[in-house]
Amino acid sequence: LEGGRASVRISPVDVSVALRRVLETALAPEGTSVEVRVPEGASVLADPVRLEQLLTNLIVNAYRYGGSRIVVEASEEAGHMLVTVSDNGGGVPVELIPVLFEPFTRGPTSGAVGGSGIGLAISKLLVEAFGGSIWYEARNPHGARFCIRLAMPR
Ligand SMILES: Nc1ncnc2c1ncn2[C@@H]1O[C@H](COP(=O)(O)OP(=O)(O)OP(=O)(O)O)[C@@H](O)[C@H]1O
Ligand SMILES: [Mg+2]
């Protein structure tokens, strides 16, 4: 994406369909629940394949680094679609937050659970290629929430 060698093909994508496909492949570990609060037909403008890749990264991150309760939500907000992946784990270590979306960022506990630290960097490039934005919010009292704002087809 950065070098202009990868392209994205933007079209309307049904988030509930994309998510169903993602969760068929990225199965929750034993003891982890995934609650999906996505209305049927909630659609965004994105590359369908790339959107699944980035949702997979956020959900697998929640499996690896988050808690046992994961919630994926989509809601319309000010004419955009807000898609969030929340967990009830320890949240992103504070020292990591400023560089969270840079390549090769990995926390002190990431070593044992694999991963190369490029998932979020790629996710950010992808979301921006869709014309959207991605950010992190720490949850109260604890937990991580990753938010994606994307345009909706009109
Ligand atoms: N839900 C989460 N809760 C707590 N920490 C997280 C969460 N998601 C990501 N992180 C932290 O952010 C780091 C970067 O995540 P990123 O997805 O970019 O890389 P990775 O998962 O380590 O490797 P890769 O995605 O390349 O396989 C992780 O290593 C972890 O320390
Ligand atoms: Mg990852």
PDB file of C-alpha atoms and ligand atoms in Angstrom:
ATOM      1  CA  LEU A   1       0.000   0.000   0.000  1.00  0.00           C
ATOM      2  CA  GLU A   2       2.756   2.436   0.952  1.00  0.00           C
ATOM      3  CA  GLY A   3       4.722   1.731  -2.205  1.00  0.00           C
ATOM      4  CA  GLY A   4       1.623   1.854  -4.359  1.00  0.00           C
ATOM      5  CA  ARG A   5       1.969  -1.789  -5.348  1.00  0.00           C
ATOM      6  CA  ALA A   6      -1.186  -2.980  -3.602  1.00  0.00           C
ATOM      7  CA  SER A   7      -4.520  -1.610  -4.657  1.00  0.00           C
ATOM      8  CA  VAL A   8      -7.868  -1.505  -2.952  1.00  0.00           C
ATOM      9  CA  ARG A   9     -11.177  -1.917  -4.733  1.00  0.00           C
ATOM     10  CA  ILE A  10     -13.858   0.006  -2.917  1.00  0.00           C
ATOM     11  CA  SER A  11     -17.444  -1.170  -3.054  1.00  0.00           C
ATOM     12  CA  PRO A  12     -20.404  -1.430  -0.657  1.00  0.00           C
ATOM     13  CA  VAL A  13     -19.733  -4.199   1.873  1.00  0.00           C
ATOM     14  CA  ASP A  14     -22.253  -5.657   4.295  1.00  0.00           C
ATOM     15  CA  VAL A  15     -20.426  -5.648   7.636  1.00  0.00           C
ATOM     16  CA  SER A  16     -22.595  -8.424   9.080  1.00  0.00           C
ATOM     17  CA  VAL A  17     -21.710 -10.712   6.168  1.00  0.00           C
ATOM     18  CA  ALA A  18     -17.985  -9.870   6.401  1.00  0.00           C
ATOM     19  CA  LEU A  19     -18.031 -10.525  10.131  1.00  0.00           C
ATOM     20  CA  ARG A  20     -19.793 -13.846   9.793  1.00  0.00           C
ATOM     21  CA  ARG A  21     -17.088 -14.973   7.358  1.00  0.00           C
ATOM     22  CA  VAL A  22     -14.310 -13.733   9.646  1.00  0.00           C
ATOM     23  CA  LEU A  23     -15.725 -15.575  12.665  1.00  0.00           C
ATOM     24  CA  GLU A  24     -16.055 -18.803  10.681  1.00  0.00           C
ATOM     25  CA  THR A  25     -12.278 -18.720  10.129  1.00  0.00           C
ATOM     26  CA  ALA A  26     -10.945 -16.975  13.235  1.00  0.00           C
ATOM     27  CA  LEU A  27     -12.520 -19.230  15.838  1.00  0.00           C
ATOM     28  CA  ALA A  28     -12.612 -18.006  19.422  1.00  0.00           C
ATOM     29  CA  PRO A  29     -10.367 -19.895  21.824  1.00  0.00           C
ATOM     30  CA  GLU A  30     -12.001 -22.113  24.440  1.00  0.00           C
ATOM     31  CA  GLY A  31     -13.644 -19.971  27.110  1.00  0.00           C
ATOM     32  CA  THR A  32     -13.814 -16.792  24.995  1.00  0.00           C
ATOM     33  CA  SER A  33     -17.169 -15.402  23.879  1.00  0.00           C
ATOM     34  CA  VAL A  34     -17.768 -13.142  20.920  1.00  0.00           C
ATOM     35  CA  GLU A  35     -20.964 -11.137  20.895  1.00  0.00           C
ATOM     36  CA  VAL A  36     -21.920  -9.558  17.578  1.00  0.00           C
ATOM     37  CA  ARG A  37     -24.139  -6.477  17.632  1.00  0.00           C
ATOM     38  CA  VAL A  38     -24.227  -5.672  13.956  1.00  0.00           C
ATOM     39  CA  PRO A  39     -27.545  -4.966  12.243  1.00  0.00           C
ATOM     40  CA  GLU A  40     -28.197  -7.018   9.105  1.00  0.00           C
ATOM     41  CA  GLY A  41     -27.417  -4.912   6.082  1.00  0.00           C
ATOM     42  CA  ALA A  42     -25.131  -2.439   7.889  1.00  0.00           C
ATOM     43  CA  SER A  43     -22.949  -1.439   4.948  1.00  0.00           C
ATOM     44  CA  VAL A  44     -19.718   0.470   4.469  1.00  0.00           C
ATOM     45  CA  LEU A  45     -17.543   1.519   1.571  1.00  0.00           C
ATOM     46  CA  ALA A  46     -14.442  -0.689   1.678  1.00  0.00           C
ATOM     47  CA  ASP A  47     -12.500  -3.378  -0.134  1.00  0.00           C
ATOM     48  CA  PRO A  48     -14.404  -6.544   0.855  1.00  0.00           C
ATOM     49  CA  VAL A  49     -11.328  -8.787   1.096  1.00  0.00           C
ATOM     50  CA  ARG A  50      -9.222  -6.197   2.903  1.00  0.00           C
ATOM     51  CA  LEU A  51     -12.034  -5.371   5.323  1.00  0.00           C
ATOM     52  CA  GLU A  52     -12.143  -9.035   6.338  1.00  0.00           C
ATOM     53  CA  GLN A  53      -8.353  -9.028   6.823  1.00  0.00           C
ATOM     54  CA  LEU A  54      -8.482  -6.050   9.093  1.00  0.00           C
ATOM     55  CA  LEU A  55     -11.425  -7.304  11.133  1.00  0.00           C
ATOM     56  CA  THR A  56      -9.563 -10.603  11.488  1.00  0.00           C
ATOM     57  CA  ASN A  57      -6.522  -8.808  12.891  1.00  0.00           C
ATOM     58  CA  LEU A  58      -8.587  -6.876  15.450  1.00  0.00           C
ATOM     59  CA  ILE A  59     -10.478  -9.985  16.537  1.00  0.00           C
ATOM     60  CA  VAL A  60      -7.364 -12.204  16.701  1.00  0.00           C
ATOM     61  CA  ASN A  61      -5.642  -9.449  18.705  1.00  0.00           C
ATOM     62  CA  ALA A  62      -8.561  -9.529  21.143  1.00  0.00           C
ATOM     63  CA  TYR A  63      -8.168 -13.337  21.410  1.00  0.00           C
ATOM     64  CA  ARG A  64      -4.414 -13.035  21.999  1.00  0.00           C
ATOM     65  CA  TYR A  65      -4.124  -9.946  24.168  1.00  0.00           C
ATOM     66  CA  GLY A  66      -7.648  -9.219  25.348  1.00  0.00           C
ATOM     67  CA  GLY A  67     -10.009 -10.796  27.823  1.00  0.00           C
ATOM     68  CA  SER A  68     -12.593 -13.551  27.589  1.00  0.00           C
ATOM     69  CA  ARG A  69     -15.478 -11.308  26.485  1.00  0.00           C
ATOM     70  CA  ILE A  70     -15.316  -9.717  23.065  1.00  0.00           C
ATOM     71  CA  VAL A  71     -18.027  -7.533  21.579  1.00  0.00           C
ATOM     72  CA  VAL A  72     -18.154  -6.429  17.950  1.00  0.00           C
ATOM     73  CA  GLU A  73     -20.549  -3.610  17.243  1.00  0.00           C
ATOM     74  CA  ALA A  74     -21.608  -1.512  14.267  1.00  0.00           C
ATOM     75  CA  SER A  75     -23.736   1.595  14.531  1.00  0.00           C
ATOM     76  CA  GLU A  76     -24.506   4.575  12.385  1.00  0.00           C
ATOM     77  CA  GLU A  77     -23.020   7.770  13.710  1.00  0.00           C
ATOM     78  CA  ALA A  78     -23.354  11.161  12.028  1.00  0.00           C
ATOM     79  CA  GLY A  79     -23.751   9.649   8.571  1.00  0.00           C
ATOM     80  CA  HIS A  80     -20.822   7.248   8.992  1.00  0.00           C
ATOM     81  CA  MET A  81     -20.602   3.664  10.197  1.00  0.00           C
ATOM     82  CA  LEU A  82     -18.699   3.124  13.420  1.00  0.00           C
ATOM     83  CA  VAL A  83     -17.409  -0.438  13.840  1.00  0.00           C
ATOM     84  CA  THR A  84     -15.850  -1.336  17.188  1.00  0.00           C
ATOM     85  CA  VAL A  85     -14.067  -4.403  18.586  1.00  0.00           C
ATOM     86  CA  SER A  86     -13.998  -4.348  22.382  1.00  0.00           C
ATOM     87  CA  ASP A  87     -12.565  -6.729  24.947  1.00  0.00           C
ATOM     88  CA  ASN A  88     -12.348  -6.901  28.714  1.00  0.00           C
ATOM     89  CA  GLY A  89      -8.622  -7.655  29.002  1.00  0.00           C
ATOM     90  CA  GLY A  90      -5.849  -5.472  30.371  1.00  0.00           C
ATOM     91  CA  GLY A  91      -5.959  -2.959  27.497  1.00  0.00           C
ATOM     92  CA  VAL A  92      -2.966  -1.757  25.487  1.00  0.00           C
ATOM     93  CA  PRO A  93       0.014  -0.961  27.756  1.00  0.00           C
ATOM     94  CA  VAL A  94       0.176   2.865  28.065  1.00  0.00           C
ATOM     95  CA  GLU A  95       3.728   3.078  26.720  1.00  0.00           C
ATOM     96  CA  LEU A  96       2.589   1.353  23.532  1.00  0.00           C
ATOM     97  CA  ILE A  97      -0.375   3.627  22.799  1.00  0.00           C
ATOM     98  CA  PRO A  98       1.577   6.446  21.026  1.00  0.00           C
ATOM     99  CA  VAL A  99       3.180   3.958  18.595  1.00  0.00           C
ATOM    100  CA  LEU A 100       0.341   1.443  18.435  1.00  0.00           C
ATOM    101  CA  PHE A 101      -0.302   1.854  14.708  1.00  0.00           C
ATOM    102  CA  GLU A 102       3.377   1.904  13.711  1.00  0.00           C
ATOM    103  CA  PRO A 103       4.996  -1.228  12.275  1.00  0.00           C
ATOM    104  CA  PHE A 104       6.683  -3.667  14.677  1.00  0.00           C
ATOM    105  CA  THR A 105       4.995  -2.347  17.812  1.00  0.00           C
ATOM    106  CA  ARG A 106       4.701  -5.217  20.259  1.00  0.00           C
ATOM    107  CA  GLY A 107       3.965  -5.238  23.940  1.00  0.00           C
ATOM    108  CA  PRO A 108       5.964  -6.876  26.738  1.00  0.00           C
ATOM    109  CA  THR A 109       3.499  -9.763  26.767  1.00  0.00           C
ATOM    110  CA  SER A 110       3.279 -10.214  22.984  1.00  0.00           C
ATOM    111  CA  GLY A 111       6.331 -12.468  22.725  1.00  0.00           C
ATOM    112  CA  ALA A 112       4.768 -15.633  24.011  1.00  0.00           C
ATOM    113  CA  VAL A 113       1.648 -15.329  21.866  1.00  0.00           C
ATOM    114  CA  GLY A 114       3.265 -14.786  18.484  1.00  0.00           C
ATOM    115  CA  GLY A 115       2.624 -12.051  15.951  1.00  0.00           C
ATOM    116  CA  SER A 116       5.093  -9.741  14.267  1.00  0.00           C
ATOM    117  CA  GLY A 117       3.573  -6.415  15.244  1.00  0.00           C
ATOM    118  CA  ILE A 118       2.461  -5.351  11.792  1.00  0.00           C
ATOM    119  CA  GLY A 119      -1.261  -6.100  11.985  1.00  0.00           C
ATOM    120  CA  LEU A 120      -2.355  -2.684  13.267  1.00  0.00           C
ATOM    121  CA  ALA A 121       0.034  -0.818  10.966  1.00  0.00           C
ATOM    122  CA  ILE A 122      -1.519  -2.615   7.985  1.00  0.00           C
ATOM    123  CA  SER A 123      -5.009  -2.064   9.387  1.00  0.00           C
ATOM    124  CA  LYS A 124      -4.373   1.685   9.536  1.00  0.00           C
ATOM    125  CA  LEU A 125      -3.071   1.818   5.953  1.00  0.00           C
ATOM    126  CA  LEU A 126      -6.113  -0.148   4.796  1.00  0.00           C
ATOM    127  CA  VAL A 127      -8.691   1.947   6.644  1.00  0.00           C
ATOM    128  CA  GLU A 128      -7.086   5.120   5.304  1.00  0.00           C
ATOM    129  CA  ALA A 129      -7.121   3.655   1.789  1.00  0.00           C
ATOM    130  CA  PHE A 130     -10.884   3.217   2.291  1.00  0.00           C
ATOM    131  CA  GLY A 131     -11.089   6.906   3.263  1.00  0.00           C
ATOM    132  CA  GLY A 132     -11.832   6.100   6.906  1.00  0.00           C
ATOM    133  CA  SER A 133     -10.056   6.256  10.241  1.00  0.00           C
ATOM    134  CA  ILE A 134      -9.059   3.898  13.042  1.00  0.00           C
ATOM    135  CA  TRP A 135      -8.213   4.630  16.667  1.00  0.00           C
ATOM    136  CA  TYR A 136      -7.834   3.038  20.061  1.00  0.00           C
ATOM    137  CA  GLU A 137      -9.769   3.754  23.242  1.00  0.00           C
ATOM    138  CA  ALA A 138      -8.911   2.371  26.664  1.00  0.00           C
ATOM    139  CA  ARG A 139     -12.025   1.022  28.379  1.00  0.00           C
ATOM    140  CA  ASN A 140     -13.103   1.695  31.910  1.00  0.00           C
ATOM    141  CA  PRO A 141     -12.313  -0.062  34.243  1.00  0.00           C
ATOM    142  CA  HIS A 142     -10.125  -2.098  31.868  1.00  0.00           C
ATOM    143  CA  GLY A 143     -10.056  -3.438  28.354  1.00  0.00           C
ATOM    144  CA  ALA A 144      -9.313  -2.385  24.785  1.00  0.00           C
ATOM    145  CA  ARG A 145     -11.601  -0.918  22.170  1.00  0.00           C
ATOM    146  CA  PHE A 146     -10.567  -0.478  18.539  1.00  0.00           C
ATOM    147  CA  CYS A 147     -12.815   1.831  16.532  1.00  0.00           C
ATOM    148  CA  ILE A 148     -13.120   2.130  12.773  1.00  0.00           C
ATOM    149  CA  ARG A 149     -15.120   4.865  11.098  1.00  0.00           C
ATOM    150  CA  LEU A 150     -16.052   4.247   7.479  1.00  0.00           C
ATOM    151  CA  ALA A 151     -18.230   5.923   4.895  1.00  0.00           C
ATOM    152  CA  MET A 152     -21.578   4.360   4.062  1.00  0.00           C
ATOM    153  CA  PRO A 153     -22.822   3.757   0.529  1.00  0.00           C
ATOM    154  CA  ARG A 154     -25.533   6.251  -0.435  1.00  0.00           C
TER     155      ARG A 154
HETATM  156  N1  LIG B   1      -6.905  -6.021  22.248  1.00  0.00           N
HETATM  157  C1  LIG B   1      -5.683  -5.746  22.713  1.00  0.00           C
HETATM  158  N2  LIG B   1      -5.426  -5.686  24.059  1.00  0.00           N
HETATM  159  C2  LIG B   1      -4.173  -5.398  24.537  1.00  0.00           C
HETATM  160  N3  LIG B   1      -3.094  -5.172  23.750  1.00  0.00           N
HETATM  161  C3  LIG B   1      -3.270  -5.224  22.405  1.00  0.00           C
HETATM  162  C4  LIG B   1      -4.565  -5.498  21.820  1.00  0.00           C
HETATM  163  N4  LIG B   1      -4.428  -5.471  20.477  1.00  0.00           N
HETATM  164  C5  LIG B   1      -3.134  -5.196  20.236  1.00  0.00           C
HETATM  165  N5  LIG B   1      -2.423  -5.052  21.379  1.00  0.00           N
HETATM  166  C6  LIG B   1      -0.977  -4.747  21.509  1.00  0.00           C
HETATM  167  O1  LIG B   1      -0.564  -4.096  20.319  1.00  0.00           O
HETATM  168  C7  LIG B   1       0.525  -4.803  19.719  1.00  0.00           C
HETATM  169  C8  LIG B   1       0.480  -4.602  18.219  1.00  0.00           C
HETATM  170  O2  LIG B   1      -0.623  -5.301  17.628  1.00  0.00           O
HETATM  171  P1  LIG B   1      -0.501  -5.757  16.103  1.00  0.00           P
HETATM  172  O3  LIG B   1      -1.784  -6.383  15.686  1.00  0.00           O
HETATM  173  O4  LIG B   1       0.008  -4.603  15.296  1.00  0.00           O
HETATM  174  O5  LIG B   1       0.679  -6.815  16.153  1.00  0.00           O
HETATM  175  P2  LIG B   1       0.696  -8.341  16.640  1.00  0.00           P
HETATM  176  O6  LIG B   1      -0.697  -8.824  16.897  1.00  0.00           O
HETATM  177  O7  LIG B   1       1.681  -8.417  17.776  1.00  0.00           O
HETATM  178  O8  LIG B   1       1.310  -9.098  15.391  1.00  0.00           O
HETATM  179  P3  LIG B   1       0.596  -9.376  13.961  1.00  0.00           P
HETATM  180  O9  LIG B   1      -0.729  -8.669  13.962  1.00  0.00           O
HETATM  181  O10 LIG B   1       1.557  -8.803  12.980  1.00  0.00           O
HETATM  182  O11 LIG B   1       0.455 -10.851  13.890  1.00  0.00           O
HETATM  183  C9  LIG B   1       0.352  -6.240  20.191  1.00  0.00           C
HETATM  184  O12 LIG B   1       1.565  -6.967  20.135  1.00  0.00           O
HETATM  185  C10 LIG B   1      -0.145  -6.033  21.623  1.00  0.00           C
HETATM  186  O13 LIG B   1       0.951  -5.760  22.503  1.00  0.00           O
HETATM  187 MG    MG B   2      -2.213  -8.517  15.405  1.00  0.00          MG
END
